[in-house]
Amino acid sequence: MIGFLGVRGFLNQEKEKTFDLDGFHITLTDQFQEEEMDGVTVYLESDYVGIAAYQESFTDLEIVGLNGDSTLDEYMQVVIQNNGGNEEIMHENDLTYVEYEEEIDGETYYYFVTTFKGEDSFWVVNFFSLASNKSTYQDDFVKWARSIEV
């Protein structure tokens, strides 16, 4: 019986999978699949985690005073303000990010939101899970965010 359980555990191991979507590259696990979501450039989900990535061109951002010379902090500040937040911008693991929790339809969710700058646009990437799973996925969110290329 021990041998059977060991083989079954081995067969169920998640494997890394890189997604190359609309100029957005991220390495996750094979438990994720791409889904369609209105207003989102890239949306990926697994049974317990969602990832929503939004691309905003420098040209489109000129209306809020941002352009190709703007920093990730300046862009993140606009993202926070436009979403009615007041989170502190943090810098760690080569990432610019904020974290927060929010209740939606009676469930509390944990969000890890980070920004990236490409050649002609900024990206905001929102990782989320149930808040009760924060300790399970927080390190994964950082690992996955560090794999992003735009």
JSON list of C-alpha atoms in Angstrom, two decimals:
[
{"chain": "A", "resi": 1, "resn": "MET", "atom": "CA", "xyz": [0.00, 0.00, 0.00]},
{"chain": "A", "resi": 2, "resn": "ILE", "atom": "CA", "xyz": [2.83, 2.45, 0.77]},
{"chain": "A", "resi": 3, "resn": "GLY", "atom": "CA", "xyz": [4.27, 2.00, -2.71]},
{"chain": "A", "resi": 4, "resn": "PHE", "atom": "CA", "xyz": [0.89, 2.75, -4.28]},
{"chain": "A", "resi": 5, "resn": "LEU", "atom": "CA", "xyz": [0.45, 5.96, -2.29]},
{"chain": "A", "resi": 6, "resn": "GLY", "atom": "CA", "xyz": [3.96, 7.07, -3.19]},
{"chain": "A", "resi": 7, "resn": "VAL", "atom": "CA", "xyz": [3.34, 6.55, -6.90]},
{"chain": "A", "resi": 8, "resn": "ARG", "atom": "CA", "xyz": [-0.03, 8.28, -6.76]},
{"chain": "A", "resi": 9, "resn": "GLY", "atom": "CA", "xyz": [1.54, 11.28, -5.00]},
{"chain": "A", "resi": 10, "resn": "PHE", "atom": "CA", "xyz": [4.29, 11.42, -7.62]},
{"chain": "A", "resi": 11, "resn": "LEU", "atom": "CA", "xyz": [1.76, 11.30, -10.47]},
{"chain": "A", "resi": 12, "resn": "ASN", "atom": "CA", "xyz": [-0.25, 14.18, -8.95]},
{"chain": "A", "resi": 13, "resn": "GLN", "atom": "CA", "xyz": [2.68, 16.59, -8.66]},
{"chain": "A", "resi": 14, "resn": "GLU", "atom": "CA", "xyz": [2.12, 19.90, -10.35]},
{"chain": "A", "resi": 15, "resn": "LYS", "atom": "CA", "xyz": [4.44, 20.74, -13.21]},
{"chain": "A", "resi": 16, "resn": "GLU", "atom": "CA", "xyz": [5.61, 24.19, -14.21]},
{"chain": "A", "resi": 17, "resn": "LYS", "atom": "CA", "xyz": [3.83, 25.69, -17.19]},
{"chain": "A", "resi": 18, "resn": "THR", "atom": "CA", "xyz": [4.69, 28.94, -18.96]},
{"chain": "A", "resi": 19, "resn": "PHE", "atom": "CA", "xyz": [1.88, 30.98, -20.48]},
{"chain": "A", "resi": 20, "resn": "ASP", "atom": "CA", "xyz": [2.68, 33.34, -23.37]},
{"chain": "A", "resi": 21, "resn": "LEU", "atom": "CA", "xyz": [-0.39, 35.52, -23.87]},
{"chain": "A", "resi": 22, "resn": "ASP", "atom": "CA", "xyz": [-0.77, 38.91, -25.56]},
{"chain": "A", "resi": 23, "resn": "GLY", "atom": "CA", "xyz": [2.79, 40.03, -24.73]},
{"chain": "A", "resi": 24, "resn": "PHE", "atom": "CA", "xyz": [2.46, 38.71, -21.17]},
{"chain": "A", "resi": 25, "resn": "HIS", "atom": "CA", "xyz": [4.63, 35.78, -20.06]},
{"chain": "A", "resi": 26, "resn": "ILE", "atom": "CA", "xyz": [4.25, 34.03, -16.71]},
{"chain": "A", "resi": 27, "resn": "THR", "atom": "CA", "xyz": [5.37, 30.68, -15.29]},
{"chain": "A", "resi": 28, "resn": "LEU", "atom": "CA", "xyz": [2.77, 29.00, -13.09]},
{"chain": "A", "resi": 29, "resn": "THR", "atom": "CA", "xyz": [1.77, 25.35, -12.75]},
{"chain": "A", "resi": 30, "resn": "ASP", "atom": "CA", "xyz": [-0.16, 23.09, -15.06]},
{"chain": "A", "resi": 31, "resn": "GLN", "atom": "CA", "xyz": [-3.16, 23.52, -12.72]},
{"chain": "A", "resi": 32, "resn": "PHE", "atom": "CA", "xyz": [-3.91, 26.89, -14.39]},
{"chain": "A", "resi": 33, "resn": "GLN", "atom": "CA", "xyz": [-5.91, 27.52, -17.51]},
{"chain": "A", "resi": 34, "resn": "GLU", "atom": "CA", "xyz": [-6.66, 30.66, -19.48]},
{"chain": "A", "resi": 35, "resn": "GLU", "atom": "CA", "xyz": [-10.22, 31.96, -19.25]},
{"chain": "A", "resi": 36, "resn": "GLU", "atom": "CA", "xyz": [-12.03, 34.89, -20.83]},
{"chain": "A", "resi": 37, "resn": "MET", "atom": "CA", "xyz": [-13.09, 37.82, -18.66]},
{"chain": "A", "resi": 38, "resn": "ASP", "atom": "CA", "xyz": [-14.48, 41.11, -19.92]},
{"chain": "A", "resi": 39, "resn": "GLY", "atom": "CA", "xyz": [-12.16, 44.07, -19.41]},
{"chain": "A", "resi": 40, "resn": "VAL", "atom": "CA", "xyz": [-9.15, 41.91, -18.52]},
{"chain": "A", "resi": 41, "resn": "THR", "atom": "CA", "xyz": [-6.19, 41.50, -20.88]},
{"chain": "A", "resi": 42, "resn": "VAL", "atom": "CA", "xyz": [-5.18, 38.10, -19.47]},
{"chain": "A", "resi": 43, "resn": "TYR", "atom": "CA", "xyz": [-7.11, 35.97, -16.98]},
{"chain": "A", "resi": 44, "resn": "LEU", "atom": "CA", "xyz": [-5.78, 32.69, -15.60]},
{"chain": "A", "resi": 45, "resn": "GLU", "atom": "CA", "xyz": [-7.26, 30.50, -12.89]},
{"chain": "A", "resi": 46, "resn": "SER", "atom": "CA", "xyz": [-6.85, 27.28, -10.99]},
{"chain": "A", "resi": 47, "resn": "ASP", "atom": "CA", "xyz": [-9.26, 25.72, -8.53]},
{"chain": "A", "resi": 48, "resn": "TYR", "atom": "CA", "xyz": [-8.09, 28.06, -5.74]},
{"chain": "A", "resi": 49, "resn": "VAL", "atom": "CA", "xyz": [-6.30, 31.05, -7.34]},
{"chain": "A", "resi": 50, "resn": "GLY", "atom": "CA", "xyz": [-7.14, 33.70, -9.91]},
{"chain": "A", "resi": 51, "resn": "ILE", "atom": "CA", "xyz": [-4.78, 36.00, -11.80]},
{"chain": "A", "resi": 52, "resn": "ALA", "atom": "CA", "xyz": [-6.07, 39.04, -13.67]},
{"chain": "A", "resi": 53, "resn": "ALA", "atom": "CA", "xyz": [-3.62, 41.12, -15.74]},
{"chain": "A", "resi": 54, "resn": "TYR", "atom": "CA", "xyz": [-4.51, 44.48, -17.24]},
{"chain": "A", "resi": 55, "resn": "GLN", "atom": "CA", "xyz": [-2.41, 46.25, -19.86]},
{"chain": "A", "resi": 56, "resn": "GLU", "atom": "CA", "xyz": [-2.61, 50.05, -20.13]},
{"chain": "A", "resi": 57, "resn": "SER", "atom": "CA", "xyz": [-0.72, 51.85, -22.89]},
{"chain": "A", "resi": 58, "resn": "PHE", "atom": "CA", "xyz": [1.36, 54.91, -22.11]},
{"chain": "A", "resi": 59, "resn": "THR", "atom": "CA", "xyz": [-0.82, 56.82, -24.57]},
{"chain": "A", "resi": 60, "resn": "ASP", "atom": "CA", "xyz": [-4.02, 55.88, -22.74]},
{"chain": "A", "resi": 61, "resn": "LEU", "atom": "CA", "xyz": [-2.45, 56.83, -19.40]},
{"chain": "A", "resi": 62, "resn": "GLU", "atom": "CA", "xyz": [-1.57, 60.38, -20.53]},
{"chain": "A", "resi": 63, "resn": "ILE", "atom": "CA", "xyz": [-5.07, 61.42, -19.38]},
{"chain": "A", "resi": 64, "resn": "VAL", "atom": "CA", "xyz": [-3.97, 60.77, -15.76]},
{"chain": "A", "resi": 65, "resn": "GLY", "atom": "CA", "xyz": [-0.54, 62.37, -16.25]},
{"chain": "A", "resi": 66, "resn": "LEU", "atom": "CA", "xyz": [1.49, 59.20, -16.82]},
{"chain": "A", "resi": 67, "resn": "ASN", "atom": "CA", "xyz": [3.70, 58.30, -19.78]},
{"chain": "A", "resi": 68, "resn": "GLY", "atom": "CA", "xyz": [6.70, 56.18, -20.70]},
{"chain": "A", "resi": 69, "resn": "ASP", "atom": "CA", "xyz": [8.91, 58.13, -18.29]},
{"chain": "A", "resi": 70, "resn": "SER", "atom": "CA", "xyz": [6.64, 57.39, -15.31]},
{"chain": "A", "resi": 71, "resn": "THR", "atom": "CA", "xyz": [7.80, 54.98, -12.62]},
{"chain": "A", "resi": 72, "resn": "LEU", "atom": "CA", "xyz": [6.15, 51.83, -11.31]},
{"chain": "A", "resi": 73, "resn": "ASP", "atom": "CA", "xyz": [5.42, 53.66, -8.05]},
{"chain": "A", "resi": 74, "resn": "GLU", "atom": "CA", "xyz": [3.68, 56.49, -9.90]},
{"chain": "A", "resi": 75, "resn": "TYR", "atom": "CA", "xyz": [1.60, 53.99, -11.86]},
{"chain": "A", "resi": 76, "resn": "MET", "atom": "CA", "xyz": [0.77, 51.97, -8.74]},
{"chain": "A", "resi": 77, "resn": "GLN", "atom": "CA", "xyz": [-0.34, 55.14, -6.95]},
{"chain": "A", "resi": 78, "resn": "VAL", "atom": "CA", "xyz": [-2.80, 55.88, -9.78]},
{"chain": "A", "resi": 79, "resn": "VAL", "atom": "CA", "xyz": [-4.07, 52.28, -9.66]},
{"chain": "A", "resi": 80, "resn": "ILE", "atom": "CA", "xyz": [-4.64, 52.56, -5.90]},
{"chain": "A", "resi": 81, "resn": "GLN", "atom": "CA", "xyz": [-6.40, 55.94, -6.18]},
{"chain": "A", "resi": 82, "resn": "ASN", "atom": "CA", "xyz": [-8.62, 54.81, -9.07]},
{"chain": "A", "resi": 83, "resn": "ASN", "atom": "CA", "xyz": [-9.74, 51.82, -7.02]},
{"chain": "A", "resi": 84, "resn": "GLY", "atom": "CA", "xyz": [-10.50, 53.85, -3.89]},
{"chain": "A", "resi": 85, "resn": "GLY", "atom": "CA", "xyz": [-7.72, 52.23, -1.89]},
{"chain": "A", "resi": 86, "resn": "ASN", "atom": "CA", "xyz": [-5.14, 53.54, 0.52]},
{"chain": "A", "resi": 87, "resn": "GLU", "atom": "CA", "xyz": [-2.67, 50.64, 0.58]},
{"chain": "A", "resi": 88, "resn": "GLU", "atom": "CA", "xyz": [1.01, 51.28, 1.16]},
{"chain": "A", "resi": 89, "resn": "ILE", "atom": "CA", "xyz": [3.24, 50.53, -1.84]},
{"chain": "A", "resi": 90, "resn": "MET", "atom": "CA", "xyz": [5.86, 47.96, -0.91]},
{"chain": "A", "resi": 91, "resn": "HIS", "atom": "CA", "xyz": [9.14, 46.93, -2.54]},
{"chain": "A", "resi": 92, "resn": "GLU", "atom": "CA", "xyz": [10.54, 43.47, -1.99]},
{"chain": "A", "resi": 93, "resn": "ASN", "atom": "CA", "xyz": [11.85, 40.59, -4.10]},
{"chain": "A", "resi": 94, "resn": "ASP", "atom": "CA", "xyz": [12.37, 43.01, -7.03]},
{"chain": "A", "resi": 95, "resn": "LEU", "atom": "CA", "xyz": [8.61, 43.71, -7.05]},
{"chain": "A", "resi": 96, "resn": "THR", "atom": "CA", "xyz": [6.48, 46.81, -6.56]},
{"chain": "A", "resi": 97, "resn": "TYR", "atom": "CA", "xyz": [3.24, 45.65, -4.94]},
{"chain": "A", "resi": 98, "resn": "VAL", "atom": "CA", "xyz": [0.38, 46.12, -2.51]},
{"chain": "A", "resi": 99, "resn": "GLU", "atom": "CA", "xyz": [-1.59, 43.60, -0.49]},
{"chain": "A", "resi": 100, "resn": "TYR", "atom": "CA", "xyz": [-5.11, 43.85, 0.85]},
{"chain": "A", "resi": 101, "resn": "GLU", "atom": "CA", "xyz": [-8.20, 41.86, 1.76]},
{"chain": "A", "resi": 102, "resn": "GLU", "atom": "CA", "xyz": [-11.75, 42.54, 0.61]},
{"chain": "A", "resi": 103, "resn": "GLU", "atom": "CA", "xyz": [-15.11, 40.93, 1.23]},
{"chain": "A", "resi": 104, "resn": "ILE", "atom": "CA", "xyz": [-17.16, 40.03, -1.84]},
{"chain": "A", "resi": 105, "resn": "ASP", "atom": "CA", "xyz": [-20.50, 38.24, -1.65]},
{"chain": "A", "resi": 106, "resn": "GLY", "atom": "CA", "xyz": [-19.83, 37.09, 1.92]},
{"chain": "A", "resi": 107, "resn": "GLU", "atom": "CA", "xyz": [-16.33, 35.71, 1.18]},
{"chain": "A", "resi": 108, "resn": "THR", "atom": "CA", "xyz": [-13.10, 37.46, 2.16]},
{"chain": "A", "resi": 109, "resn": "TYR", "atom": "CA", "xyz": [-10.37, 37.45, -0.49]},
{"chain": "A", "resi": 110, "resn": "TYR", "atom": "CA", "xyz": [-6.65, 38.15, -0.26]},
{"chain": "A", "resi": 111, "resn": "TYR", "atom": "CA", "xyz": [-5.12, 40.22, -3.09]},
{"chain": "A", "resi": 112, "resn": "PHE", "atom": "CA", "xyz": [-1.48, 40.59, -4.08]},
{"chain": "A", "resi": 113, "resn": "VAL", "atom": "CA", "xyz": [-1.24, 43.31, -6.74]},
{"chain": "A", "resi": 114, "resn": "THR", "atom": "CA", "xyz": [1.96, 44.13, -8.59]},
{"chain": "A", "resi": 115, "resn": "THR", "atom": "CA", "xyz": [2.94, 46.32, -11.54]},
{"chain": "A", "resi": 116, "resn": "PHE", "atom": "CA", "xyz": [5.25, 45.96, -14.51]},
{"chain": "A", "resi": 117, "resn": "LYS", "atom": "CA", "xyz": [6.51, 48.28, -17.23]},
{"chain": "A", "resi": 118, "resn": "GLY", "atom": "CA", "xyz": [6.85, 47.19, -20.83]},
{"chain": "A", "resi": 119, "resn": "GLU", "atom": "CA", "xyz": [8.08, 48.98, -23.93]},
{"chain": "A", "resi": 120, "resn": "ASP", "atom": "CA", "xyz": [4.79, 50.79, -24.57]},
{"chain": "A", "resi": 121, "resn": "SER", "atom": "CA", "xyz": [2.58, 50.08, -21.57]},
{"chain": "A", "resi": 122, "resn": "PHE", "atom": "CA", "xyz": [2.19, 49.38, -17.89]},
{"chain": "A", "resi": 123, "resn": "TRP", "atom": "CA", "xyz": [0.67, 46.18, -16.57]},
{"chain": "A", "resi": 124, "resn": "VAL", "atom": "CA", "xyz": [-1.11, 45.65, -13.27]},
{"chain": "A", "resi": 125, "resn": "VAL", "atom": "CA", "xyz": [-1.35, 42.02, -12.20]},
{"chain": "A", "resi": 126, "resn": "ASN", "atom": "CA", "xyz": [-3.79, 40.97, -9.52]},
{"chain": "A", "resi": 127, "resn": "PHE", "atom": "CA", "xyz": [-3.27, 37.60, -7.81]},
{"chain": "A", "resi": 128, "resn": "PHE", "atom": "CA", "xyz": [-6.10, 36.50, -5.51]},
{"chain": "A", "resi": 129, "resn": "SER", "atom": "CA", "xyz": [-7.39, 33.65, -3.38]},
{"chain": "A", "resi": 130, "resn": "LEU", "atom": "CA", "xyz": [-9.66, 33.21, -0.41]},
{"chain": "A", "resi": 131, "resn": "ALA", "atom": "CA", "xyz": [-8.12, 35.04, 2.56]},
{"chain": "A", "resi": 132, "resn": "SER", "atom": "CA", "xyz": [-8.15, 31.73, 4.45]},
{"chain": "A", "resi": 133, "resn": "ASN", "atom": "CA", "xyz": [-5.61, 30.48, 1.87]},
{"chain": "A", "resi": 134, "resn": "LYS", "atom": "CA", "xyz": [-3.27, 33.50, 2.17]},
{"chain": "A", "resi": 135, "resn": "SER", "atom": "CA", "xyz": [-0.50, 31.58, 3.94]},
{"chain": "A", "resi": 136, "resn": "THR", "atom": "CA", "xyz": [-0.79, 28.78, 1.39]},
{"chain": "A", "resi": 137, "resn": "TYR", "atom": "CA", "xyz": [-0.37, 30.97, -1.69]},
{"chain": "A", "resi": 138, "resn": "GLN", "atom": "CA", "xyz": [1.44, 34.14, -0.59]},
{"chain": "A", "resi": 139, "resn": "ASP", "atom": "CA", "xyz": [4.93, 32.79, -1.41]},
{"chain": "A", "resi": 140, "resn": "ASP", "atom": "CA", "xyz": [3.63, 31.35, -4.69]},
{"chain": "A", "resi": 141, "resn": "PHE", "atom": "CA", "xyz": [2.23, 34.76, -5.66]},
{"chain": "A", "resi": 142, "resn": "VAL", "atom": "CA", "xyz": [5.68, 36.27, -5.18]},
{"chain": "A", "resi": 143, "resn": "LYS", "atom": "CA", "xyz": [7.37, 33.44, -7.10]},
{"chain": "A", "resi": 144, "resn": "TRP", "atom": "CA", "xyz": [4.89, 33.66, -9.96]},
{"chain": "A", "resi": 145, "resn": "ALA", "atom": "CA", "xyz": [5.06, 37.47, -10.07]},
{"chain": "A", "resi": 146, "resn": "ARG", "atom": "CA", "xyz": [8.86, 37.32, -10.30]},
{"chain": "A", "resi": 147, "resn": "SER", "atom": "CA", "xyz": [8.51, 35.10, -13.40]},
{"chain": "A", "resi": 148, "resn": "ILE", "atom": "CA", "xyz": [6.50, 37.71, -15.33]},
{"chain": "A", "resi": 149, "resn": "GLU", "atom": "CA", "xyz": [7.93, 39.30, -18.45]},
{"chain": "A", "resi": 150, "resn": "VAL", "atom": "CA", "xyz": [6.11, 41.96, -20.46]}
]
